[in-house]
Amino acid sequence: MNHLGKRSLKYRIVRDFKTNYFVYILALICLSYYFIFCYAPMGGILIAFKNYKPTKGIWGSQWVGFKYFEQIFSSYFIVRLFRNTLLINVYDLLFGFPAPIILALLFNELTSTKFRRVVQTVTYLPHFISQVVICGIIVTFLSGDGLVNQILNMLGKESVIFLQNPRYFRTIYVGSGIWQNVGYGTILYLAALSNVDPQLLDAAAIDGCNRFMRVWHVTLPGITPTIIIMLILRIGNMMNVGFEKIILLYNPSTYETADVLSSFVYRYGLLEGNFSYSTAVGLLNSVINFTLLVAVNYISRRVSEISLW
Amino acid sequence: MLKKLCLLLAVLFIIANFAACGQSGKTDGSASSGTTKTSDSSGTKPATSTPGTKDTKSSDEVVTFTWFRPQINRNAIVYWNDALWVQELEKRMNVKINFEGPLVGATSKDYIQAVQILLNSGDYPHVLFFNWNNYSGGLAGAIEDGIVLNISKNEDYWARLPYWRELLESNDFIRRSVTLDDGSSAIFCHVEETTNRSCYNGYAVRGDWLENVGKSAPTTIDELYEVLVAFKQMDSKIYPMTDESGSSTVNNLLPAWGLKRNVPYPDPDNPDKLTHWTVYKNGQAFTDFITTMNKWYKEGLIDPDFASQDWDSRSAKMTTGVSGFSYLLPQQYTAWKDAIVAANPDLKGKVYFLGLEPLIGPAGKKYNTNNMRNWAATTAGNVITVRAEEDGVVERILDVINYLYSPEGTDLINWGVEGVSYNVKDGKKEWSELVTNDPEFSFGDAVFKYAIPTWGDWPKIMSYEAWLSMETKDPDALRAHQNYLKGDPGLSMPAIVLTQAESEEYNRIMTDVNTLVDEYFVNLITGVRPLDDIPGLLEQIDKIGIERALEIYQGAYDRYMSK
Amino acid sequence: MSKKGSSNWMYGRRSLGSKIFDTFNVLFMIILMIITIYPFLYVLFASVSNPLLLMSHQGILWKPLGFTLKGYMLVLRNAGIKNGFLVTFFVVIVGTACNMIFSLLFSYVLSRRNLMWHSVITLLAVFTMFFNGGMIPTYIIVRDLGLIDSLWSLILPGLISTYNVIILRTALRSVPAELEESAKLDGAGDLRILVSVLIPVIVPTIAAITLFYMVGHWNAWSNALIYIKTPTKFPLQLVLRSILIRNQTEGAMSGEAYYAPGEDYAARMLLKYSTVIVSIIPIVCVYPFIQKYFTTGVMIGAIKG
């Protein structure tokens, strides 16, 4: 029995190569890129465990084990930093993730092609304007006598200094993110929508589905693979918060909700310039992200058969 | 056929890749340009590692070397090689300088990152400008790690710098700033002719508003309070005092209470000992300050957006008549005045900003935050790396640096070329027509095409005269500068260098302390947190370890003073 | 006849509910457009405004304040910006071409479910999205390949974006198996299938990914900061960044972060806004050409034929 099984495996491998050798060659070509630029430098991860000195190189530098990880965790604020990082991402997932999908579906429903093209082009624009300029605009809008407060005053309410109140930070961050990126984010879903088989739609219409039922039963399932893959990838980014925008929008009065791991490390790093510390933080982020990814991928494979691998 | 071709290409591709891998594997993990340690302290001339003798180039030969520093990147000129003074310097010293480096400012994270990558990968330029606080271990560490040449340890090198040595011998402050703990010196930085220049910024109030309310310029905190109240009475929509995120206006009132933000400084009651703003007078001064600011805020004297605004918004408030008191930089005197006049032409000739002398508060002295004991540009400066030695260009570089510190060189870098960018009339230098009447650019922008009259992180001696003529061209700014000079430098600190172990511990404590205090600071002033929270805050800071941080810093300070 | 991919085509009479929905949809879109075009309009107006009036202005800009084209003249004369454009154009065109070729090949590989090693290969690629050695070892590799100060250092290190490859793979997998099989029956090999059958079907996704790569190259600055030494080879965004963010100091007086000593801040402001506009225009112009690929479906008669 065993004997048969072993031969079968080797046989399968050989036959697999024989039938697919061209594809494997392609794979090798592309993987060589990964080997050179991604795997070869991976020894750099060790910097997180060493007291890195450039003249000693990665291998010659002194091993310090988890010293830098201990440093991170010994900060008075570590819990808060993690919490803020995760919460901002959770908010972003809950609101920022569905927004482009819904908008793409709405675009799809527009009857006039010309109008649709105009709307699409316009909504993409904020994405291209640099973060610095956009944050400057946000700061102006939210200031004591900015537009938002003017509207509040008109409605009889008192002015609120939004950027100095920690309670509003996440909303501002996620909301402005949607404003900036929802248009651009629809591109992918629009491409996926273009692939929905119109014959299925015809069939549904003939069966008596009204417009909304057609969207729900045909269109949406048609782009579900895309949505799920994007969701998995998004969850694999849970520990990443782009610190540039945080730095531009936060100030000490909102540290409580705005200070995330990356912005804290930025302030810390400016005082010291220690590569090992920032590498350690990066490694920590990556491990958490990857674990989340594996977990979500597994769940997705079980539930929907759609997964990354 | 197609498939066979692809196969062939693929094989070639893969071979090439593995060859590259192999090569990189060999050199991975060590500095590429050799690791000859040239930092030994015996003073003997170290051997170069390149074959053949690349000895001192004769002075007829043009020597080319690389200088890594931020590009000038100003409105009128982007690259250093386009500047008149650089071209002239190259001619006079028979060199060609290749400037490498990004366009951003030297204090920006981008620059720091770019340099750290250079240093950590072994790709050194010949001359490098950097703030060594951003290198783990500081300058001493960089020398020990075999990156930077310790110039003073080498007699031949040191002998080529007579002007620089003269500077060090004549001024103790400069000497202490640029030497390491063991007395050796490897850094070449910008040096002041007089510490007056450090008083370039300070408070200003709208002069026309003062006249409207019939008050004279305030000299004490209490008088300032009266003035602000009077401004507020002019119009309830006014928030007399405005600031921006980073709080320069509010922060710079701290010295009046004998405080300085976030960094240890000499205790006013006991100048040899260092203190921290949460620790001074057992935290009482801190509490007083916050209480006063809170009172001012409640009375509407401080702009509610003060902690979250950006520079543009603050400018807008000061130029649209919302605020009338803030902390100014020299060119804001002109820029803001012009902006107000542009929007309100009837105020032309009436509106102006009045610079104030440092205010006296509970501490009783005119303390300010200007670093009036700062003769040299702290820990940031230019160094020569081991690569220069390998390429045999050290001697010429030293000649160039020495020249820049000479009287001729000082004139060149601060004023440009006589007859072209400046003229001497009755012994006084003044800018030429070419500079002041540039058709495309204003004077402030055009001057940088020819010279650098302001700080620029070059090895040079500042010319106070050149600086005044450029930055305080506006009479209001000049008057303000003269008022700022009247401050008391009692709270000034020199730039202390910590060892790697010290700085790791210090930074760990201080990042936490600063985060906590900064957060409470704004919330206490705006009333989001009650003032009763202050004792709790001070206790918490104590627990995090402020005393230990002060101890570390004190040790380094004592070391510095005993140099 | 039918507009492919959209579910709203008139199948018979439109109900009242449908009409109401359409009206609200259009209204919503108009509001959305107003909100999202504002930043662009702001920058556009600011770029032609008198900077002194701009400084003393608070709140919304309904129209330019004063008028001056000096900002654009400064841009066109600025050596850094001119060079930046040339460099970026090269990187965008050559780089995107390289990106797309390799990404398509690799996504084809990943889409073949019948490969035994398929999961391993996918995992190898996905793993690199999370773990990388950091800037220093990568710098060393790039240097040892002789790419420092070469424009190829802006193209090769990011040659294949695993993220984009996964998207392409998802699109390839959604192609009905019958198409492939009918091609195989006709005797087509792997490459031919990819080029003649699969690529035409997933054109919308390819257009999207091409756009992503192009925009990525257009906006990129962090690689150039580290790998490019000669200042005349800096790409556009790196130059722009240095105009927008002077020093970005932390803790120091933020005023100094916004201009350098002696500088004419008014001229700086002009330069700032006009540079932003000038750097957006090309990409906005390219977009409409790519857009048409998203609004047409491509499965016309593919199977029936």
mmCIF file of C-alpha atoms in Angstrom, chain A residues 9 12-14 16-17 19-20 22-24 26-27 29-31 33-45 47 52 58 103 105-111 113 115-130 132-134 137 140-141 143 145-147 150 179 182 184 187-188 190-199 201-202 205-206 211-212 214-215 219 225-226 229-230 233 236-237 244 247-248 250 255 266-267 270 275 279 282-283 286-287 289-290 293 305 307-309, chain C residues 2-11 14 17-19 21-22 25-26 28-30 32-33 35-40 42-43 58-60 102 105-106 108-109 112 114-119 121-138 140-142 145 147 156-163 165-167 169-171 173-174 190-191 201-202 204-205 208-209 211-212 215 219 240-241 244-245 248 250 273 276 280 283-284 287-288 291-299 304:
data_model
loop_
_atom_site.group_PDB
_atom_site.id
_atom_site.type_symbol
_atom_site.label_atom_id
_atom_site.label_comp_id
_atom_site.label_asym_id
_atom_site.label_seq_id
_atom_site.Cartn_x
_atom_site.Cartn_y
_atom_site.Cartn_z
ATOM 1 C CA LEU A 9 3.367 10.866 -5.642
ATOM 2 C CA ARG A 12 2.267 12.831 -10.131
ATOM 3 C CA ILE A 13 4.993 15.398 -9.660
ATOM 4 C CA VAL A 14 6.774 14.350 -12.817
ATOM 5 C CA ASP A 16 2.650 17.694 -13.465
ATOM 6 C CA PHE A 17 5.930 19.131 -14.672
ATOM 7 C CA THR A 19 2.202 18.907 -18.772
ATOM 8 C CA ASN A 20 2.799 22.321 -17.272
ATOM 9 C CA PHE A 22 5.828 26.189 -19.683
ATOM 10 C CA VAL A 23 3.832 27.601 -16.840
ATOM 11 C CA TYR A 24 6.527 26.583 -14.406
ATOM 12 C CA LEU A 26 7.002 31.509 -16.320
ATOM 13 C CA ALA A 27 6.679 30.987 -12.601
ATOM 14 C CA ILE A 29 11.019 33.897 -14.120
ATOM 15 C CA CYS A 30 8.623 35.819 -11.982
ATOM 16 C CA LEU A 31 9.709 34.200 -8.764
ATOM 17 C CA TYR A 33 12.151 38.774 -9.060
ATOM 18 C CA TYR A 34 10.805 37.865 -5.641
ATOM 19 C CA PHE A 35 13.981 36.040 -4.717
ATOM 20 C CA ILE A 36 16.216 38.934 -5.616
ATOM 21 C CA PHE A 37 14.279 41.863 -4.280
ATOM 22 C CA CYS A 38 12.204 40.340 -1.524
ATOM 23 C CA TYR A 39 13.774 37.184 -0.164
ATOM 24 C CA ALA A 40 17.428 38.032 -0.496
ATOM 25 C CA PRO A 41 17.057 41.125 1.682
ATOM 26 C CA MET A 42 14.947 39.275 4.179
ATOM 27 C CA GLY A 43 17.921 38.744 6.403
ATOM 28 C CA GLY A 44 17.277 42.337 7.367
ATOM 29 C CA ILE A 45 14.553 41.165 9.676
ATOM 30 C CA ILE A 47 18.170 43.736 12.542
ATOM 31 C CA TYR A 52 22.985 46.890 14.320
ATOM 32 C CA ILE A 58 23.866 42.311 9.784
ATOM 33 C CA LEU A 103 -20.716 53.784 -5.148
ATOM 34 C CA LEU A 105 -23.051 49.868 -7.978
ATOM 35 C CA LEU A 106 -24.676 53.292 -8.069
ATOM 36 C CA PHE A 107 -22.456 54.338 -10.952
ATOM 37 C CA ASN A 108 -23.573 51.240 -12.721
ATOM 38 C CA GLU A 109 -27.174 52.298 -12.393
ATOM 39 C CA LEU A 110 -26.752 55.668 -14.032
ATOM 40 C CA THR A 111 -28.638 55.795 -17.275
ATOM 41 C CA THR A 113 -23.151 57.222 -20.124
ATOM 42 C CA PHE A 115 -23.043 61.803 -17.125
ATOM 43 C CA ARG A 116 -21.519 58.697 -15.671
ATOM 44 C CA ARG A 117 -18.148 59.410 -17.223
ATOM 45 C CA VAL A 118 -18.166 62.944 -15.902
ATOM 46 C CA VAL A 119 -19.083 61.873 -12.394
ATOM 47 C CA GLN A 120 -16.435 59.186 -12.385
ATOM 48 C CA THR A 121 -13.692 61.525 -13.507
ATOM 49 C CA VAL A 122 -14.628 64.166 -10.963
ATOM 50 C CA THR A 123 -14.826 61.797 -8.032
ATOM 51 C CA TYR A 124 -11.336 60.499 -8.739
ATOM 52 C CA LEU A 125 -9.730 63.906 -8.403
ATOM 53 C CA PRO A 126 -9.244 64.139 -4.620
ATOM 54 C CA HIS A 127 -7.115 61.021 -4.723
ATOM 55 C CA PHE A 128 -4.458 62.788 -6.773
ATOM 56 C CA ILE A 129 -4.069 65.839 -4.630
ATOM 57 C CA SER A 130 -1.290 65.488 -2.131
ATOM 58 C CA VAL A 132 -0.509 67.824 2.666
ATOM 59 C CA VAL A 133 -2.876 69.993 0.670
ATOM 60 C CA ILE A 134 -5.935 67.901 1.522
ATOM 61 C CA ILE A 137 -8.232 71.958 3.550
ATOM 62 C CA THR A 140 -9.630 74.901 7.543
ATOM 63 C CA PHE A 141 -13.064 73.320 7.219
ATOM 64 C CA SER A 143 -11.687 75.168 12.442
ATOM 65 C CA ASP A 145 -15.108 79.454 12.203
ATOM 66 C CA GLY A 146 -14.815 76.981 9.399
ATOM 67 C CA LEU A 147 -17.595 75.750 7.172
ATOM 68 C CA GLN A 150 -20.831 77.845 10.315
ATOM 69 C CA TRP A 179 -13.943 61.589 0.696
ATOM 70 C CA VAL A 182 -14.005 56.470 -2.565
ATOM 71 C CA TYR A 184 -10.655 55.978 -6.957
ATOM 72 C CA ILE A 187 -12.243 51.535 -10.313
ATOM 73 C CA LEU A 188 -11.593 47.976 -9.358
ATOM 74 C CA LEU A 190 -16.257 48.818 -11.962
ATOM 75 C CA ALA A 191 -13.841 46.575 -13.773
ATOM 76 C CA ALA A 192 -15.342 43.586 -12.015
ATOM 77 C CA LEU A 193 -18.856 44.781 -12.846
ATOM 78 C CA SER A 194 -17.936 44.909 -16.507
ATOM 79 C CA ASN A 195 -17.334 41.203 -16.335
ATOM 80 C CA VAL A 196 -20.810 40.343 -15.162
ATOM 81 C CA ASP A 197 -22.455 38.256 -17.829
ATOM 82 C CA PRO A 198 -25.321 40.251 -19.316
ATOM 83 C CA GLN A 199 -27.045 37.062 -20.334
ATOM 84 C CA LEU A 201 -29.236 39.653 -16.272
ATOM 85 C CA ASP A 202 -31.426 39.039 -19.276
ATOM 86 C CA ALA A 205 -35.364 39.949 -16.132
ATOM 87 C CA ILE A 206 -37.265 37.382 -18.136
ATOM 88 C CA ARG A 211 -34.231 46.116 -10.973
ATOM 89 C CA PHE A 212 -33.185 45.778 -7.406
ATOM 90 C CA ARG A 214 -31.445 41.818 -10.402
ATOM 91 C CA VAL A 215 -28.671 43.712 -8.600
ATOM 92 C CA THR A 219 -24.733 41.648 -10.172
ATOM 93 C CA PRO A 225 -15.041 37.037 -5.563
ATOM 94 C CA THR A 226 -13.456 40.434 -6.009
ATOM 95 C CA ILE A 229 -10.369 38.936 -1.988
ATOM 96 C CA MET A 230 -10.203 42.665 -1.336
ATOM 97 C CA LEU A 233 -6.248 41.733 1.758
ATOM 98 C CA GLY A 236 -4.217 41.704 6.286
ATOM 99 C CA ASN A 237 -3.475 45.408 6.675
ATOM 100 C CA GLU A 244 1.679 60.819 7.338
ATOM 101 C CA ILE A 247 0.766 63.462 11.728
ATOM 102 C CA LEU A 248 -0.908 66.104 9.601
ATOM 103 C CA TYR A 250 -3.334 65.139 14.997
ATOM 104 C CA TYR A 255 -3.318 61.786 21.248
ATOM 105 C CA TYR A 266 8.002 58.518 14.414
ATOM 106 C CA ARG A 267 8.374 60.795 17.446
ATOM 107 C CA LEU A 270 13.423 61.343 15.742
ATOM 108 C CA PHE A 275 17.142 51.283 13.039
ATOM 109 C CA THR A 279 12.648 47.354 12.420
ATOM 110 C CA GLY A 282 7.762 46.824 11.718
ATOM 111 C CA LEU A 283 8.302 43.136 12.360
ATOM 112 C CA SER A 286 3.961 42.243 10.038
ATOM 113 C CA VAL A 287 3.546 39.254 12.301
ATOM 114 C CA ASN A 289 -0.969 41.317 10.021
ATOM 115 C CA PHE A 290 0.097 38.006 8.612
ATOM 116 C CA LEU A 293 -4.447 37.183 7.046
ATOM 117 C CA GLU A 305 -14.351 28.622 -1.213
ATOM 118 C CA SER A 307 -9.417 32.509 -0.770
ATOM 119 C CA LEU A 308 -5.974 33.789 -1.400
ATOM 120 C CA TRP A 309 -4.434 30.339 -1.404
ATOM 121 C CA SER C 2 -27.972 46.000 -24.189
ATOM 122 C CA LYS C 3 -25.379 47.978 -22.256
ATOM 123 C CA LYS C 4 -23.281 45.198 -20.884
ATOM 124 C CA GLY C 5 -22.742 44.792 -17.216
ATOM 125 C CA SER C 6 -25.433 47.128 -16.104
ATOM 126 C CA SER C 7 -28.557 45.804 -14.608
ATOM 127 C CA ASN C 8 -30.662 48.794 -15.280
ATOM 128 C CA TRP C 9 -31.256 48.482 -18.926
ATOM 129 C CA MET C 10 -34.848 48.858 -19.858
ATOM 130 C CA TYR C 11 -36.472 45.580 -19.696
ATOM 131 C CA ARG C 14 -39.686 51.391 -15.900
ATOM 132 C CA GLY C 17 -39.978 53.173 -7.994
ATOM 133 C CA SER C 18 -37.279 52.840 -10.582
ATOM 134 C CA LYS C 19 -37.779 56.385 -11.811
ATOM 135 C CA PHE C 21 -34.477 55.903 -7.619
ATOM 136 C CA ASP C 22 -32.879 57.261 -10.764
ATOM 137 C CA ASN C 25 -29.220 58.735 -7.770
ATOM 138 C CA VAL C 26 -28.543 61.661 -10.046
ATOM 139 C CA PHE C 28 -26.727 62.193 -5.023
ATOM 140 C CA MET C 29 -24.107 62.121 -7.743
ATOM 141 C CA ILE C 30 -24.336 65.851 -8.205
ATOM 142 C CA LEU C 32 -20.962 64.002 -4.504
ATOM 143 C CA MET C 33 -19.360 65.793 -7.400
ATOM 144 C CA ILE C 35 -17.986 67.758 -2.569
ATOM 145 C CA THR C 36 -15.197 65.939 -4.332
ATOM 146 C CA ILE C 37 -14.350 68.609 -6.825
ATOM 147 C CA TYR C 38 -13.856 71.228 -4.159
ATOM 148 C CA PRO C 39 -10.220 70.399 -3.278
ATOM 149 C CA PHE C 40 -9.303 70.557 -6.921
ATOM 150 C CA TYR C 42 -9.525 75.262 -4.297
ATOM 151 C CA VAL C 43 -6.054 74.464 -5.533
ATOM 152 C CA GLN C 58 -10.242 82.494 5.655
ATOM 153 C CA GLY C 59 -12.714 79.874 4.670
ATOM 154 C CA ILE C 60 -13.983 78.721 1.314
ATOM 155 C CA PHE C 102 5.385 40.487 -15.667
ATOM 156 C CA LEU C 105 2.546 36.410 -16.772
ATOM 157 C CA PHE C 106 2.604 35.801 -13.068
ATOM 158 C CA TYR C 108 -1.558 33.590 -15.371
ATOM 159 C CA VAL C 109 0.647 31.217 -13.418
ATOM 160 C CA ARG C 112 -3.756 27.713 -13.036
ATOM 161 C CA ASN C 114 -4.232 22.421 -11.810
ATOM 162 C CA LEU C 115 -0.622 23.074 -10.828
ATOM 163 C CA MET C 116 0.616 20.996 -7.966
ATOM 164 C CA TRP C 117 2.790 23.699 -6.544
ATOM 165 C CA HIS C 118 0.204 26.344 -7.036
ATOM 166 C CA SER C 119 -0.417 27.004 -3.338
ATOM 167 C CA ILE C 121 3.935 29.685 -5.281
ATOM 168 C CA THR C 122 1.025 31.819 -4.154
ATOM 169 C CA LEU C 123 2.190 31.693 -0.584
ATOM 170 C CA LEU C 124 5.727 32.633 -1.584
ATOM 171 C CA ALA C 125 4.391 35.740 -3.249
ATOM 172 C CA VAL C 126 1.870 36.678 -0.584
ATOM 173 C CA PHE C 127 4.392 36.257 2.206
ATOM 174 C CA THR C 128 6.472 39.065 0.731
ATOM 175 C CA MET C 129 3.566 41.457 1.095
ATOM 176 C CA PHE C 130 4.016 41.268 4.815
ATOM 177 C CA PHE C 131 7.608 40.520 5.540
ATOM 178 C CA ASN C 132 10.469 42.316 4.027
ATOM 179 C CA GLY C 133 13.995 42.891 5.149
ATOM 180 C CA GLY C 134 13.694 46.612 5.375
ATOM 181 C CA MET C 135 15.380 49.473 3.626
ATOM 182 C CA ILE C 136 18.979 48.735 4.396
ATOM 183 C CA PRO C 137 19.307 45.200 3.012
ATOM 184 C CA THR C 138 17.216 46.174 0.011
ATOM 185 C CA ILE C 140 22.490 46.821 -0.467
ATOM 186 C CA ILE C 141 20.945 44.518 -3.053
ATOM 187 C CA VAL C 142 20.048 47.415 -5.301
ATOM 188 C CA LEU C 145 23.095 45.212 -8.883
ATOM 189 C CA LEU C 147 21.300 50.312 -9.911
ATOM 190 C CA LEU C 156 12.884 47.007 -10.861
ATOM 191 C CA PRO C 157 12.471 46.864 -7.081
ATOM 192 C CA GLY C 158 8.716 47.162 -7.415
ATOM 193 C CA LEU C 159 8.411 45.230 -10.631
ATOM 194 C CA ILE C 160 5.624 42.921 -9.528
ATOM 195 C CA SER C 161 3.021 44.079 -7.080
ATOM 196 C CA THR C 162 1.573 40.988 -5.467
ATOM 197 C CA TYR C 163 -1.576 42.894 -4.663
ATOM 198 C CA VAL C 165 -1.317 40.203 -9.359
ATOM 199 C CA ILE C 166 -3.945 38.785 -7.041
ATOM 200 C CA ILE C 167 -6.547 41.065 -8.560
ATOM 201 C CA ARG C 169 -5.666 36.379 -10.940
ATOM 202 C CA THR C 170 -9.164 36.778 -9.585
ATOM 203 C CA ALA C 171 -10.244 38.207 -12.899
ATOM 204 C CA ARG C 173 -10.309 32.791 -12.725
ATOM 205 C CA SER C 174 -13.683 34.301 -13.378
ATOM 206 C CA ASP C 190 -0.542 28.247 -22.968
ATOM 207 C CA LEU C 191 0.854 31.467 -24.345
ATOM 208 C CA VAL C 201 -11.846 38.954 -21.852
ATOM 209 C CA ILE C 202 -10.410 40.657 -18.802
ATOM 210 C CA PRO C 204 -11.439 46.049 -17.886
ATOM 211 C CA THR C 205 -9.343 44.624 -15.097
ATOM 212 C CA ALA C 208 -7.663 49.134 -14.043
ATOM 213 C CA ILE C 209 -4.366 47.579 -13.045
ATOM 214 C CA LEU C 211 -3.990 52.655 -14.279
ATOM 215 C CA PHE C 212 -2.935 51.613 -10.793
ATOM 216 C CA VAL C 215 -0.599 56.271 -10.881
ATOM 217 C CA ASN C 219 3.088 59.431 -7.291
ATOM 218 C CA LEU C 240 6.793 68.573 -5.342
ATOM 219 C CA ARG C 241 7.091 67.209 -1.856
ATOM 220 C CA LEU C 244 5.110 71.554 -0.030
ATOM 221 C CA ILE C 245 6.932 70.419 3.058
ATOM 222 C CA GLN C 248 8.707 69.062 8.725
ATOM 223 C CA GLU C 250 8.837 67.922 15.076
ATOM 224 C CA TYR C 273 -0.351 75.476 -5.681
ATOM 225 C CA VAL C 276 0.106 70.673 -7.532
ATOM 226 C CA ILE C 280 -2.254 66.462 -11.594
ATOM 227 C CA ILE C 283 -2.781 61.966 -14.996
ATOM 228 C CA VAL C 284 -6.254 63.463 -15.200
ATOM 229 C CA TYR C 287 -7.769 58.822 -17.255
ATOM 230 C CA PRO C 288 -10.615 59.386 -19.723
ATOM 231 C CA GLN C 291 -12.042 54.888 -18.562
ATOM 232 C CA LYS C 292 -13.777 53.674 -21.658
ATOM 233 C CA TYR C 293 -12.594 50.189 -20.888
ATOM 234 C CA PHE C 294 -14.641 50.149 -17.741
ATOM 235 C CA THR C 295 -17.884 51.137 -19.327
ATOM 236 C CA THR C 296 -18.094 48.446 -21.962
ATOM 237 C CA GLY C 297 -18.392 44.784 -21.347
ATOM 238 C CA VAL C 298 -16.551 42.403 -23.587
ATOM 239 C CA MET C 299 -18.269 39.095 -23.522
ATOM 240 C CA LYS C 304 -21.996 31.706 -28.785
#
